[in-house]
């Protein structure tokens, strides 16, 4: 392998990092490495990459192998995304560990046996009480699912925040709240009750959602309004599954006496916009409640809210920032029916439940979660879903009011532990000492500072030069462009070490590189880097003394 050309570009660096310096890698192993970052092969952003891989597998007689040329074809249009993934630059860097924690929470919640499956219509009553699924999608498009996550179910009341967000996106906050309030109602979600201004209390109760339904696309025919809403939902889900249960829709109309009563009450109080048809608004509302998703597609919808209205897996802005902010505020205060106050207290995150057993949970700026299990409690919330949300916040510092600096007992999946950082520095120094260019490539791609220094202020270049590892020195200078003028605590540069230990081949390379480097950086920058403090505190690297036996 021509290692001199291995670092000629980001694609080459990425390739040799994944292959650990080998000339090729099996397609299966590449996909496994990719999925360990949280990305799925079905991710729309990776469509071109996967098409190239599928073609290679189809044309291969045996085990499909990926060489440098095939990798360039696959990664060409996805190089930024793939580099972020393998550099662990996503919001959850150690995704496999995080996913294992999610699995434990899932299986713990599975033991919950309380609640009853909703039975006011046959289509809800038919679901097994043992069904239980959890899917999550981060704002970077990392995905994890466990359980019955591909079983379609109706959104029911989980549609309320989504239709409200669309209304605000289309018409603005002031117009929408001319017709609905913003306060928790203090009564059940299907109560015939208005606030003191004779408006529905908020968009998360039935009366508010029915009024919101009348605001969307006024003057449009029923079929056009439904198509419009389905298109919006599919964009929220990044093109993943969104369906419609006509049987549920028909049953909702046949058994919807309470909602019809609410509709006529709203009509009597003149809560609808002028020229609105109450029956049509109710019909549209029943349709919206009968829209189907899976946990997997629902988690992308939640992640779109978590990502400020931009779908993580397509990059499309679906909702305005204003619409998302308002929606999350109302989900936080009103989303969990009569349990909203306790949920806000214990979980501290925006969420919306539905009588189908769904819980749509948003962790702002981090991820969206869809939980689903049909057994619900007396206020209409999924028993397992609520348990999962509570335990999630007990384990991770996701509660809105967790102090990120001083809440030491909770895990923060957004950052790597100090132990991991110290371990990375130790491994970087050992890789330089042993001349392991593959390991050095891996560290460079993982965004490790290649100029980090040990307790003696020696850099990786010091160690590689002292040991005479020419290829390692070439990689650190030619690809990583590290500073060759840094001095250790004895005042020696990497060139000084190479001279002292008689590594003539390295001496020539370093002399040439120093000359080039000195002309590409300002003198004051060189001086600052050469005489600055060690990049890592001695306290953090106390255990690096284990390297003393090597150098």
Short mmCIF file of C-alpha atoms in Angstrom, two decimals, residues 149-340:
data_model
loop_
_atom_site.label_atom_id
_atom_site.label_comp_id
_atom_site.label_asym_id
_atom_site.label_seq_id
_atom_site.Cartn_x
_atom_site.Cartn_y
_atom_site.Cartn_z
CA UNK A 149 -41.57 -0.55 16.50
CA UNK A 150 -42.92 -1.39 13.04
CA UNK A 151 -46.51 -2.06 14.08
CA UNK A 152 -48.80 0.73 12.74
CA UNK A 153 -51.06 2.51 15.24
CA UNK A 154 -53.25 5.61 15.15
CA UNK A 155 -51.86 8.85 16.53
CA UNK A 156 -55.14 9.82 18.19
CA UNK A 157 -54.38 12.85 20.42
CA UNK A 158 -50.70 12.83 19.44
CA UNK A 159 -51.88 14.62 16.30
CA UNK A 160 -52.82 17.70 18.34
CA UNK A 161 -49.36 19.26 18.71
CA UNK A 162 -48.60 18.48 15.07
CA UNK A 163 -51.71 20.17 13.68
CA UNK A 164 -51.23 23.13 16.05
CA UNK A 165 -47.62 23.53 14.88
CA UNK A 166 -48.78 23.55 11.26
CA UNK A 167 -51.45 26.16 12.02
CA UNK A 168 -48.91 28.48 13.67
CA UNK A 169 -46.48 27.88 10.82
CA UNK A 170 -49.15 28.85 8.28
CA UNK A 171 -50.95 31.69 10.09
CA UNK A 172 -48.74 32.89 12.95
CA UNK A 173 -49.17 32.85 16.72
CA UNK A 174 -51.50 35.83 17.06
CA UNK A 175 -54.04 34.57 14.54
CA UNK A 176 -54.18 31.05 15.98
CA UNK A 177 -54.56 32.25 19.56
CA UNK A 178 -57.43 34.46 18.59
CA UNK A 179 -59.40 31.19 18.68
CA UNK A 180 -57.66 29.09 21.38
CA UNK A 181 -56.00 29.82 24.70
CA UNK A 182 -52.64 28.79 26.14
CA UNK A 183 -53.48 27.67 29.68
CA UNK A 184 -53.91 24.13 31.10
CA UNK A 185 -57.60 23.41 31.47
CA UNK A 186 -57.60 21.61 34.80
CA UNK A 187 -60.30 19.27 33.47
CA UNK A 188 -60.31 16.12 31.35
CA UNK A 189 -59.31 16.45 27.69
CA UNK A 190 -62.84 15.78 26.37
CA UNK A 191 -64.74 18.06 28.77
CA UNK A 192 -67.32 20.56 27.51
CA UNK A 193 -65.47 23.52 28.96
CA UNK A 194 -64.17 26.91 27.79
CA UNK A 195 -62.00 29.52 29.47
CA UNK A 196 -63.22 32.86 30.79
CA UNK A 197 -62.87 34.36 27.30
CA UNK A 198 -65.13 31.57 26.00
CA UNK A 199 -62.36 29.97 23.97
CA UNK A 200 -60.94 26.45 24.28
CA UNK A 201 -58.32 26.40 27.02
CA UNK A 202 -55.49 25.17 24.76
CA UNK A 203 -54.87 23.20 21.54
CA UNK A 204 -54.13 19.98 23.44
CA UNK A 205 -57.73 19.35 24.54
CA UNK A 206 -60.40 18.11 22.14
CA UNK A 207 -62.22 21.43 21.89
CA UNK A 208 -59.00 23.25 21.01
CA UNK A 209 -57.95 20.65 18.46
CA UNK A 210 -61.37 20.78 16.76
CA UNK A 211 -61.10 24.56 16.42
CA UNK A 212 -57.54 24.25 15.05
CA UNK A 213 -58.89 21.78 12.47
CA UNK A 214 -61.25 24.48 11.22
CA UNK A 215 -58.34 26.90 10.70
CA UNK A 216 -56.32 24.70 8.35
CA UNK A 217 -56.83 25.38 4.65
CA UNK A 218 -60.25 27.07 4.88
CA UNK A 219 -62.20 26.83 1.65
CA UNK A 220 -60.41 23.69 0.52
CA UNK A 221 -62.34 20.54 -0.30
CA UNK A 222 -62.16 17.69 2.21
CA UNK A 223 -59.95 15.53 0.01
CA UNK A 224 -57.55 18.42 -0.62
CA UNK A 225 -57.27 19.19 3.09
CA UNK A 226 -56.57 15.56 3.89
CA UNK A 227 -53.91 15.27 1.16
CA UNK A 228 -52.34 18.49 2.43
CA UNK A 229 -52.13 17.12 5.96
CA UNK A 230 -50.76 13.74 4.85
CA UNK A 231 -48.05 15.45 2.83
CA UNK A 232 -47.08 17.51 5.87
CA UNK A 233 -46.95 14.43 8.08
CA UNK A 234 -44.76 12.55 5.61
CA UNK A 235 -42.35 15.50 5.49
CA UNK A 236 -42.25 15.53 9.29
CA UNK A 237 -41.42 11.80 9.20
CA UNK A 238 -38.72 12.16 6.54
CA UNK A 239 -40.70 10.07 4.08
CA UNK A 240 -41.13 7.15 6.46
CA UNK A 241 -44.42 5.34 7.10
CA UNK A 242 -47.54 7.47 7.46
CA UNK A 243 -50.85 5.71 6.82
CA UNK A 244 -54.55 6.05 7.47
CA UNK A 245 -57.01 3.71 9.18
CA UNK A 246 -60.38 4.16 7.49
CA UNK A 247 -61.98 1.67 9.91
CA UNK A 248 -60.86 3.79 12.86
CA UNK A 249 -62.11 6.93 11.14
CA UNK A 250 -65.56 5.45 10.56
CA UNK A 251 -65.75 4.18 14.14
CA UNK A 252 -64.68 7.58 15.48
CA UNK A 253 -67.60 9.20 13.66
CA UNK A 254 -70.07 6.54 14.79
CA UNK A 255 -69.07 6.76 18.47
CA UNK A 256 -68.13 10.45 18.58
CA UNK A 257 -71.17 11.76 20.44
CA UNK A 258 -69.02 13.57 22.98
CA UNK A 259 -67.01 15.30 20.26
CA UNK A 260 -70.19 16.23 18.39
CA UNK A 261 -71.50 17.72 21.64
CA UNK A 262 -68.26 19.70 21.97
CA UNK A 263 -68.60 20.83 18.36
CA UNK A 264 -72.12 22.14 18.81
CA UNK A 265 -71.12 23.83 22.06
CA UNK A 266 -68.23 25.55 20.25
CA UNK A 267 -70.60 26.59 17.46
CA UNK A 268 -73.06 28.04 19.95
CA UNK A 269 -70.26 30.05 21.60
CA UNK A 270 -69.06 31.25 18.16
CA UNK A 271 -65.60 29.73 18.62
CA UNK A 272 -65.14 28.87 14.94
CA UNK A 273 -63.91 31.31 12.28
CA UNK A 274 -66.55 32.90 10.09
CA UNK A 275 -67.83 30.72 7.25
CA UNK A 276 -66.50 27.57 8.94
CA UNK A 277 -68.56 24.41 8.86
CA UNK A 278 -68.58 22.67 12.24
CA UNK A 279 -69.42 19.22 10.87
CA UNK A 280 -66.62 19.46 8.30
CA UNK A 281 -64.18 20.52 11.02
CA UNK A 282 -65.20 17.52 13.13
CA UNK A 283 -64.91 15.20 10.15
CA UNK A 284 -61.39 16.49 9.47
CA UNK A 285 -60.47 16.11 13.14
CA UNK A 286 -61.61 12.47 13.13
CA UNK A 287 -59.50 11.89 10.02
CA UNK A 288 -56.43 13.37 11.68
CA UNK A 289 -56.83 11.18 14.77
CA UNK A 290 -56.98 8.15 12.46
CA UNK A 291 -53.62 8.82 10.81
CA UNK A 292 -51.25 5.92 11.40
CA UNK A 293 -47.53 5.89 12.16
CA UNK A 294 -45.05 3.43 13.60
CA UNK A 295 -42.71 4.07 16.49
CA UNK A 296 -39.92 4.48 13.94
CA UNK A 297 -41.65 7.11 11.80
CA UNK A 298 -43.13 8.80 14.88
CA UNK A 299 -39.68 9.22 16.40
CA UNK A 300 -38.57 11.16 13.30
CA UNK A 301 -41.58 13.47 13.73
CA UNK A 302 -40.57 14.05 17.34
CA UNK A 303 -36.96 14.63 16.27
CA UNK A 304 -38.13 17.24 13.76
CA UNK A 305 -39.64 19.12 16.69
CA UNK A 306 -36.45 18.58 18.70
CA UNK A 307 -34.44 19.96 15.77
CA UNK A 308 -36.30 23.25 15.54
CA UNK A 309 -38.58 22.18 12.68
CA UNK A 310 -35.89 20.71 10.41
CA UNK A 311 -36.24 17.00 9.65
CA UNK A 312 -32.97 15.34 10.73
CA UNK A 313 -32.87 12.72 7.99
CA UNK A 314 -33.77 14.95 5.04
CA UNK A 315 -32.56 18.38 6.12
CA UNK A 316 -35.85 19.95 5.03
CA UNK A 317 -37.31 22.76 7.10
CA UNK A 318 -40.89 21.67 7.71
CA UNK A 319 -41.90 24.09 10.50
CA UNK A 320 -40.83 27.56 11.54
CA UNK A 321 -38.85 28.05 14.74
CA UNK A 322 -41.78 30.03 16.18
CA UNK A 323 -44.20 27.17 15.55
CA UNK A 324 -41.90 24.64 17.21
CA UNK A 325 -41.24 26.82 20.25
CA UNK A 326 -44.95 27.40 20.86
CA UNK A 327 -45.75 23.73 20.35
CA UNK A 328 -43.12 22.51 22.80
CA UNK A 329 -44.29 25.01 25.42
CA UNK A 330 -47.86 23.73 25.20
CA UNK A 331 -46.78 20.09 25.16
CA UNK A 332 -44.79 20.76 28.33
CA UNK A 333 -47.71 22.33 30.20
CA UNK A 334 -50.74 20.55 28.71
CA UNK A 335 -49.64 17.47 26.78
CA UNK A 336 -50.25 14.62 29.21
CA UNK A 337 -53.92 15.20 30.05
CA UNK A 338 -54.67 15.34 33.81
CA UNK A 339 -51.14 14.09 34.48
CA UNK A 340 -49.47 17.08 32.78
#
